[in-house]
CSV table of C-alpha atoms and ligand atoms in Angstrom, one decimal:
chain,number,residue,atom,x,y,z
A,1,UNK,CA,100.9,116.5,77.3
A,2,UNK,CA,101.6,120.3,79.0
A,3,UNK,CA,101.4,120.2,81.9
A,4,UNK,CA,103.6,124.3,82.6
A,5,UNK,CA,102.5,125.8,85.5
A,6,UNK,CA,101.3,123.4,87.6
A,7,UNK,CA,103.8,122.0,90.8
A,8,UNK,CA,104.8,118.4,91.3
A,9,UNK,CA,105.5,117.1,94.1
A,10,UNK,CA,107.1,113.1,94.3
A,11,UNK,CA,107.6,112.2,97.4
A,12,UNK,CA,110.6,109.2,98.1
A,13,UNK,CA,112.2,111.5,94.5
A,14,UNK,CA,116.1,110.5,95.0
A,15,UNK,CA,116.5,106.8,93.4
A,16,UNK,CA,114.0,104.2,92.2
A,17,UNK,CA,110.3,104.6,91.1
A,18,UNK,CA,109.7,108.4,92.2
A,19,UNK,CA,112.9,109.5,90.4
A,20,UNK,CA,111.6,108.1,87.4
A,21,UNK,CA,107.5,110.1,88.0
A,22,UNK,CA,109.9,113.4,88.7
A,23,UNK,CA,112.0,113.0,85.7
A,24,UNK,CA,108.4,112.7,83.3
A,25,UNK,CA,106.9,115.0,85.3
A,26,UNK,CA,109.7,117.5,84.7
A,27,UNK,CA,109.2,117.0,81.2
A,28,UNK,CA,106.1,117.6,80.6
A,29,UNK,CA,106.7,121.1,82.1
A,30,UNK,CA,106.0,120.7,85.6
A,31,UNK,CA,108.1,122.2,88.5
A,32,UNK,CA,109.1,119.2,90.6
A,33,UNK,CA,109.4,119.0,94.7
A,34,UNK,CA,111.9,116.3,95.2
A,35,UNK,CA,111.6,114.5,98.9
A,36,UNK,CA,114.1,112.0,100.2
A,37,UNK,CA,117.2,110.5,101.7
A,38,UNK,CA,120.7,110.5,100.6
A,39,UNK,CA,122.3,113.0,98.6
A,40,UNK,CA,120.3,115.4,95.9
A,41,UNK,CA,122.6,116.4,93.9
A,42,UNK,CA,122.1,113.5,91.4
A,43,UNK,CA,118.6,114.1,91.2
A,44,UNK,CA,118.3,116.8,91.2
A,45,UNK,CA,120.1,117.3,87.5
A,46,UNK,CA,119.1,114.6,86.3
A,47,UNK,CA,115.4,116.2,86.7
A,48,UNK,CA,116.8,120.0,86.4
A,49,UNK,CA,117.9,119.7,83.1
A,50,UNK,CA,114.1,119.9,81.4
A,51,UNK,CA,114.4,123.2,82.5
A,52,UNK,CA,111.6,123.6,85.4
A,53,UNK,CA,112.1,124.8,88.5
A,54,UNK,CA,113.1,121.8,91.0
A,55,UNK,CA,113.6,121.9,94.3
A,56,UNK,CA,114.8,119.5,96.8
A,57,UNK,CA,113.3,119.0,100.6
A,58,UNK,CA,114.3,116.3,102.4
A,59,UNK,CA,111.7,115.7,105.1
A,60,UNK,CA,111.3,112.0,107.2
A,61,UNK,CA,108.1,111.5,105.9
A,62,UNK,CA,107.8,109.0,108.7
A,63,UNK,CA,107.2,112.6,111.3
A,64,UNK,CA,104.1,114.5,111.7
A,65,UNK,CA,106.5,117.0,112.4
A,66,UNK,CA,108.6,117.0,109.1
A,67,UNK,CA,105.5,116.1,106.6
A,68,UNK,CA,103.8,119.9,108.0
A,69,UNK,CA,107.4,121.4,107.2
A,70,UNK,CA,107.0,119.7,103.8
A,71,UNK,CA,104.3,121.4,102.6
A,72,UNK,CA,104.7,124.6,104.5
A,73,UNK,CA,108.2,124.2,101.8
A,74,UNK,CA,105.9,123.7,98.8
A,75,UNK,CA,104.0,126.9,99.9
A,76,UNK,CA,106.5,129.3,100.6
A,77,UNK,CA,109.0,127.9,97.6
A,78,UNK,CA,106.6,127.2,94.9
A,79,UNK,CA,103.3,128.7,95.7
A,80,UNK,CA,101.5,124.7,96.6
A,81,UNK,CA,101.0,121.8,95.4
A,82,UNK,CA,98.7,120.8,92.3
A,83,UNK,CA,99.6,117.0,91.8
A,84,UNK,CA,100.9,114.8,94.4
A,85,UNK,CA,102.9,112.0,94.3
A,86,UNK,CA,102.7,109.5,97.2
A,87,UNK,CA,106.1,107.5,96.6
A,88,UNK,CA,107.9,107.2,99.8
A,89,UNK,CA,107.2,103.8,100.5
A,90,UNK,CA,110.3,101.3,102.6
A,91,UNK,CA,110.2,97.2,103.0
A,92,UNK,CA,111.1,94.0,105.6
A,93,UNK,CA,111.4,91.0,104.9
A,94,UNK,CA,110.2,88.4,107.6
A,95,UNK,CA,107.8,86.0,109.0
A,96,UNK,CA,105.3,87.6,111.3
A,97,UNK,CA,105.9,85.9,114.7
A,98,UNK,CA,109.8,87.0,113.6
A,99,UNK,CA,108.7,90.4,112.6
A,100,UNK,CA,110.4,93.9,114.5
A,101,UNK,CA,107.9,95.1,115.6
A,102,UNK,CA,109.6,98.5,115.3
A,103,UNK,CA,110.0,97.8,111.5
A,104,UNK,CA,105.9,97.1,112.0
A,105,UNK,CA,105.9,100.5,112.9
A,106,UNK,CA,108.1,102.4,110.5
A,107,UNK,CA,106.4,100.9,107.2
A,108,UNK,CA,102.7,101.6,108.3
A,109,UNK,CA,103.6,105.2,109.4
A,110,UNK,CA,105.8,105.9,106.2
A,111,UNK,CA,103.9,103.8,103.5
A,112,UNK,CA,100.0,104.2,105.0
A,113,UNK,CA,99.9,107.0,107.6
A,114,UNK,CA,101.8,109.8,105.0
A,115,UNK,CA,99.6,109.0,102.6
A,116,UNK,CA,96.7,109.6,104.9
A,117,UNK,CA,98.8,112.8,105.9
A,118,UNK,CA,100.2,114.7,102.8
A,119,UNK,CA,96.6,113.9,101.1
A,120,UNK,CA,95.3,115.5,104.2
A,121,UNK,CA,97.4,118.1,103.7
A,122,UNK,CA,97.6,118.4,100.0
A,123,UNK,CA,94.0,118.6,99.7
A,124,UNK,CA,93.2,122.5,100.9
A,125,UNK,CA,95.2,124.5,98.3
A,126,UNK,CA,94.0,122.3,95.0
A,127,UNK,CA,89.9,123.0,96.2
A,128,UNK,CA,91.6,126.3,96.3
A,129,UNK,CA,92.9,126.4,92.8
A,130,UNK,CA,89.8,124.3,91.3
A,131,UNK,CA,92.2,121.1,90.1
A,132,UNK,CA,94.6,118.4,91.9
A,133,UNK,CA,95.8,115.2,91.3
A,134,UNK,CA,96.4,112.4,93.7
A,135,UNK,CA,98.6,110.0,92.6
A,136,UNK,CA,99.3,106.7,95.6
A,137,UNK,CA,102.0,104.3,94.3
A,138,UNK,CA,100.6,101.7,95.8
A,139,UNK,CA,101.8,97.8,94.8
A,140,UNK,CA,100.8,94.3,93.7
A,141,UNK,CA,100.7,93.7,97.4
A,142,UNK,CA,98.1,96.3,97.4
A,143,UNK,CA,96.1,93.8,96.7
A,144,UNK,CA,97.3,89.9,97.2
A,145,UNK,CA,99.6,89.1,99.8
A,146,UNK,CA,103.2,87.6,100.0
A,147,UNK,CA,104.8,85.6,102.5
A,148,UNK,CA,107.1,87.3,104.3
A,149,UNK,CA,105.9,90.9,103.8
A,150,UNK,CA,102.9,91.8,106.9
A,151,UNK,CA,103.0,95.1,107.3
A,152,UNK,CA,104.0,96.4,103.1
A,153,UNK,CA,101.0,94.0,102.4
A,154,UNK,CA,98.5,95.4,105.1
A,155,UNK,CA,100.2,99.2,104.9
A,156,UNK,CA,99.1,98.9,100.6
A,157,UNK,CA,96.2,97.3,101.1
A,158,UNK,CA,95.3,100.6,103.0
A,159,UNK,CA,97.1,102.8,101.7
A,160,UNK,CA,94.0,101.4,98.2
A,161,UNK,CA,91.2,101.8,100.4
A,162,UNK,CA,92.0,105.0,101.1
A,163,UNK,CA,93.1,105.9,97.4
A,164,UNK,CA,88.6,104.9,97.2
A,165,UNK,CA,87.6,107.2,100.1
A,166,UNK,CA,89.8,110.0,98.5
A,167,UNK,CA,88.1,109.1,94.9
A,168,UNK,CA,85.1,109.7,96.5
A,169,UNK,CA,85.0,112.5,98.5
A,170,UNK,CA,86.4,114.6,95.5
A,171,UNK,CA,84.3,112.6,92.8
A,172,UNK,CA,82.7,115.8,91.8
A,173,UNK,CA,85.8,118.4,92.1
A,174,UNK,CA,88.7,118.7,89.4
A,175,UNK,CA,90.5,116.5,91.9
A,176,UNK,CA,91.3,112.9,91.2
A,177,UNK,CA,92.6,111.0,93.6
A,178,UNK,CA,94.1,107.2,92.0
A,179,UNK,CA,97.0,104.3,92.7
A,180,UNK,CA,99.5,102.5,90.8
A,181,UNK,CA,100.3,98.8,92.0
A,182,UNK,CA,103.6,98.0,89.9
A,183,UNK,CA,104.7,94.3,89.7
A,184,UNK,CA,108.0,94.5,90.1
A,185,UNK,CA,110.7,96.8,88.9
A,186,UNK,CA,114.6,97.6,89.2
A,187,UNK,CA,115.1,99.9,92.2
A,188,UNK,CA,117.3,99.6,95.5
A,189,UNK,CA,114.1,98.1,97.1
A,190,UNK,CA,114.0,95.3,94.7
A,191,UNK,CA,117.4,95.2,94.9
A,192,UNK,CA,117.5,94.6,98.4
A,193,UNK,CA,116.2,91.3,97.8
A,194,UNK,CA,118.1,90.0,94.8
A,195,UNK,CA,120.3,90.1,97.2
A,196,UNK,CA,119.6,88.6,99.9
A,197,UNK,CA,118.8,85.2,97.4
A,198,UNK,CA,122.5,85.7,96.2
A,199,UNK,CA,123.9,86.3,99.7
A,200,UNK,CA,122.5,82.4,100.4
A,201,UNK,CA,124.6,80.8,97.4
A,202,UNK,CA,122.4,81.7,93.7
A,203,UNK,CA,124.6,82.8,91.1
A,204,UNK,CA,123.3,86.7,90.8
A,205,UNK,CA,121.7,86.6,86.9
A,206,UNK,CA,120.0,83.6,88.6
A,207,UNK,CA,118.4,85.2,91.6
A,208,UNK,CA,117.0,87.6,89.3
A,209,UNK,CA,115.2,85.7,87.0
A,210,UNK,CA,113.4,83.1,89.7
A,211,UNK,CA,112.6,86.1,91.1
A,212,UNK,CA,110.8,87.5,88.2
A,213,UNK,CA,109.1,84.1,87.3
A,214,UNK,CA,107.8,83.1,90.7
A,215,UNK,CA,105.6,86.4,90.6
A,216,UNK,CA,105.6,88.7,87.0
A,217,UNK,CA,104.4,86.1,84.2
A,218,UNK,CA,106.2,88.6,81.6
A,219,UNK,CA,109.9,87.8,83.4
A,220,UNK,CA,110.4,91.5,82.5
A,221,UNK,CA,110.6,94.4,85.3
A,222,UNK,CA,108.1,97.4,85.3
A,223,UNK,CA,110.5,101.0,84.5
A,224,UNK,CA,110.4,103.8,86.2
A,225,UNK,CA,109.8,105.4,82.8
A,226,UNK,CA,106.4,102.9,82.2
A,227,UNK,CA,104.9,104.0,85.3
A,228,UNK,CA,106.4,108.0,84.7
A,229,UNK,CA,103.9,107.8,81.2
A,230,UNK,CA,101.0,106.5,83.2
A,231,UNK,CA,101.4,109.4,85.6
A,232,UNK,CA,101.0,111.4,82.9
A,233,UNK,CA,98.4,109.8,81.6
A,234,UNK,CA,96.5,110.6,85.6
A,235,UNK,CA,97.3,114.0,85.2
A,236,UNK,CA,95.8,115.0,81.9
A,237,UNK,CA,91.8,115.8,80.3
A,238,UNK,CA,91.6,111.7,79.3
A,239,UNK,CA,92.0,110.5,83.0
A,240,UNK,CA,90.3,113.2,85.0
A,241,UNK,CA,87.4,111.1,85.1
A,242,UNK,CA,89.3,107.5,86.3
A,243,UNK,CA,88.9,108.1,90.2
A,244,UNK,CA,89.0,105.7,92.9
A,245,UNK,CA,91.0,103.3,90.3
A,246,UNK,CA,93.6,101.1,91.2
A,247,UNK,CA,95.6,100.9,88.1
A,248,UNK,CA,98.0,97.4,87.6
A,249,UNK,CA,100.9,97.9,85.6
A,250,UNK,CA,102.8,94.8,86.6
A,251,UNK,CA,103.6,92.1,83.9
A,252,UNK,CA,100.7,90.1,84.3
A,253,UNK,CA,101.1,89.7,87.9
A,254,UNK,CA,97.3,90.3,89.2
A,255,UNK,CA,95.2,88.7,86.2
A,256,UNK,CA,97.3,85.0,87.7
B,1,NAD,P1,113.2,102.8,96.4
B,1,NAD,O1,114.0,102.2,97.4
B,1,NAD,O2,114.4,103.2,95.6
B,1,NAD,O3,113.3,104.4,96.6
B,1,NAD,C1,112.8,105.1,98.2
B,1,NAD,C2,112.1,106.4,98.0
B,1,NAD,O4,111.7,106.6,98.9
B,1,NAD,C3,113.7,106.9,97.9
B,1,NAD,O5,114.3,108.4,97.9
B,1,NAD,C4,114.5,107.1,99.3
B,1,NAD,O6,115.4,107.8,100.3
B,1,NAD,C5,113.0,107.3,99.9
B,1,NAD,N1,112.3,107.7,101.8
B,1,NAD,C6,113.1,105.9,102.1
B,1,NAD,N2,112.6,106.2,103.8
B,1,NAD,C7,112.3,108.0,104.1
B,1,NAD,C8,110.8,108.8,104.7
B,1,NAD,N3,111.1,107.8,105.6
B,1,NAD,N4,110.9,110.0,104.5
B,1,NAD,C9,111.1,110.0,103.0
B,1,NAD,N5,111.4,109.4,102.0
B,1,NAD,C10,111.9,108.4,102.3
B,1,NAD,O7,112.6,102.4,96.1
B,1,NAD,P2,110.8,102.0,94.8
B,1,NAD,O8,111.8,100.8,94.8
B,1,NAD,O9,111.9,103.1,93.9
B,1,NAD,O10,110.0,102.3,95.7
B,1,NAD,C11,109.5,103.6,95.6
B,1,NAD,C12,107.8,103.0,96.1
B,1,NAD,O11,107.1,102.5,95.2
B,1,NAD,C13,107.5,102.3,96.4
B,1,NAD,O12,106.6,103.0,97.8
B,1,NAD,C14,107.0,100.8,96.9
B,1,NAD,O13,106.4,100.2,98.0
B,1,NAD,C15,106.3,101.0,95.3
B,1,NAD,N6,106.6,99.8,95.2
B,1,NAD,C16,107.7,99.6,94.5
B,1,NAD,C17,107.8,98.2,93.3
B,1,NAD,C18,109.6,97.9,93.1
B,1,NAD,O14,108.8,96.4,92.8
B,1,NAD,N7,110.1,98.3,93.0
B,1,NAD,C19,106.7,97.7,93.3
B,1,NAD,C20,105.9,98.1,94.0
B,1,NAD,C21,105.9,98.9,94.6
């Protein structure tokens, strides 16, 4: 796999899954633009050790203006985006009738609308260069529901729908658009859900085992490295006719 000369933008890549994907892309030779909150110095060092160019832009992707600034930065500093990984996402767990309206709006803005905005901003450059990969990190929750996750499940179902449309609209080009649907991956987003169980008095080890046992038949976490390898496959020539797909990588969650 050689992505030398390609520029990848991975949103929400200062931690978790996005960071794992950014590392895989850099290892394959791509220049990488990181995005996300918090101190980016560790992520910059980890991704930069592969010797390709790495930058970071701290745009809050729930803001259309900041999203546009991120793409201006990509154009100005890197010459555009060839591989767009829409990964940034947040979660909030509460029953619908108690779901804070402001959390609903924030989740839809980041987990769904930002995917639309970044896609529409990336496509013209991809068409111009006659090659592109758009990879949306959806979730098993793009295909099934779970209690307490109304906004997240609605947004991820929306991302899979959007992926199908963009996959069709680019079908005769060298641009592909696909979604990846991970099951449980151990990241800060999932740690928070384990912490909520621990707060009810459950032993930490047990809380982790319970979380897996409820949904993921393999009883093992998917890793950011697994997801990085799948992204590389979708960027390869062998992946060039995978279009508009929602690809499960979930320890069997959706087989049930
Ligand atoms: P994480 O919390 O570890 O990382 C989220 C990243 O997004 C961080 O870099 C954070 O700074 C960034 N971010 C948050 N709000 C942002 C905003 N407004 N603008 C820009 N960046 C922002 O989460 P994760 O578990 O790595 O999740 C990454 C993606 O994978 C999400 O879309 C999530 O829905 C999806 N996913 C996660 C799992 C899992 O089990 N962890 C499973 C399926 C899907």
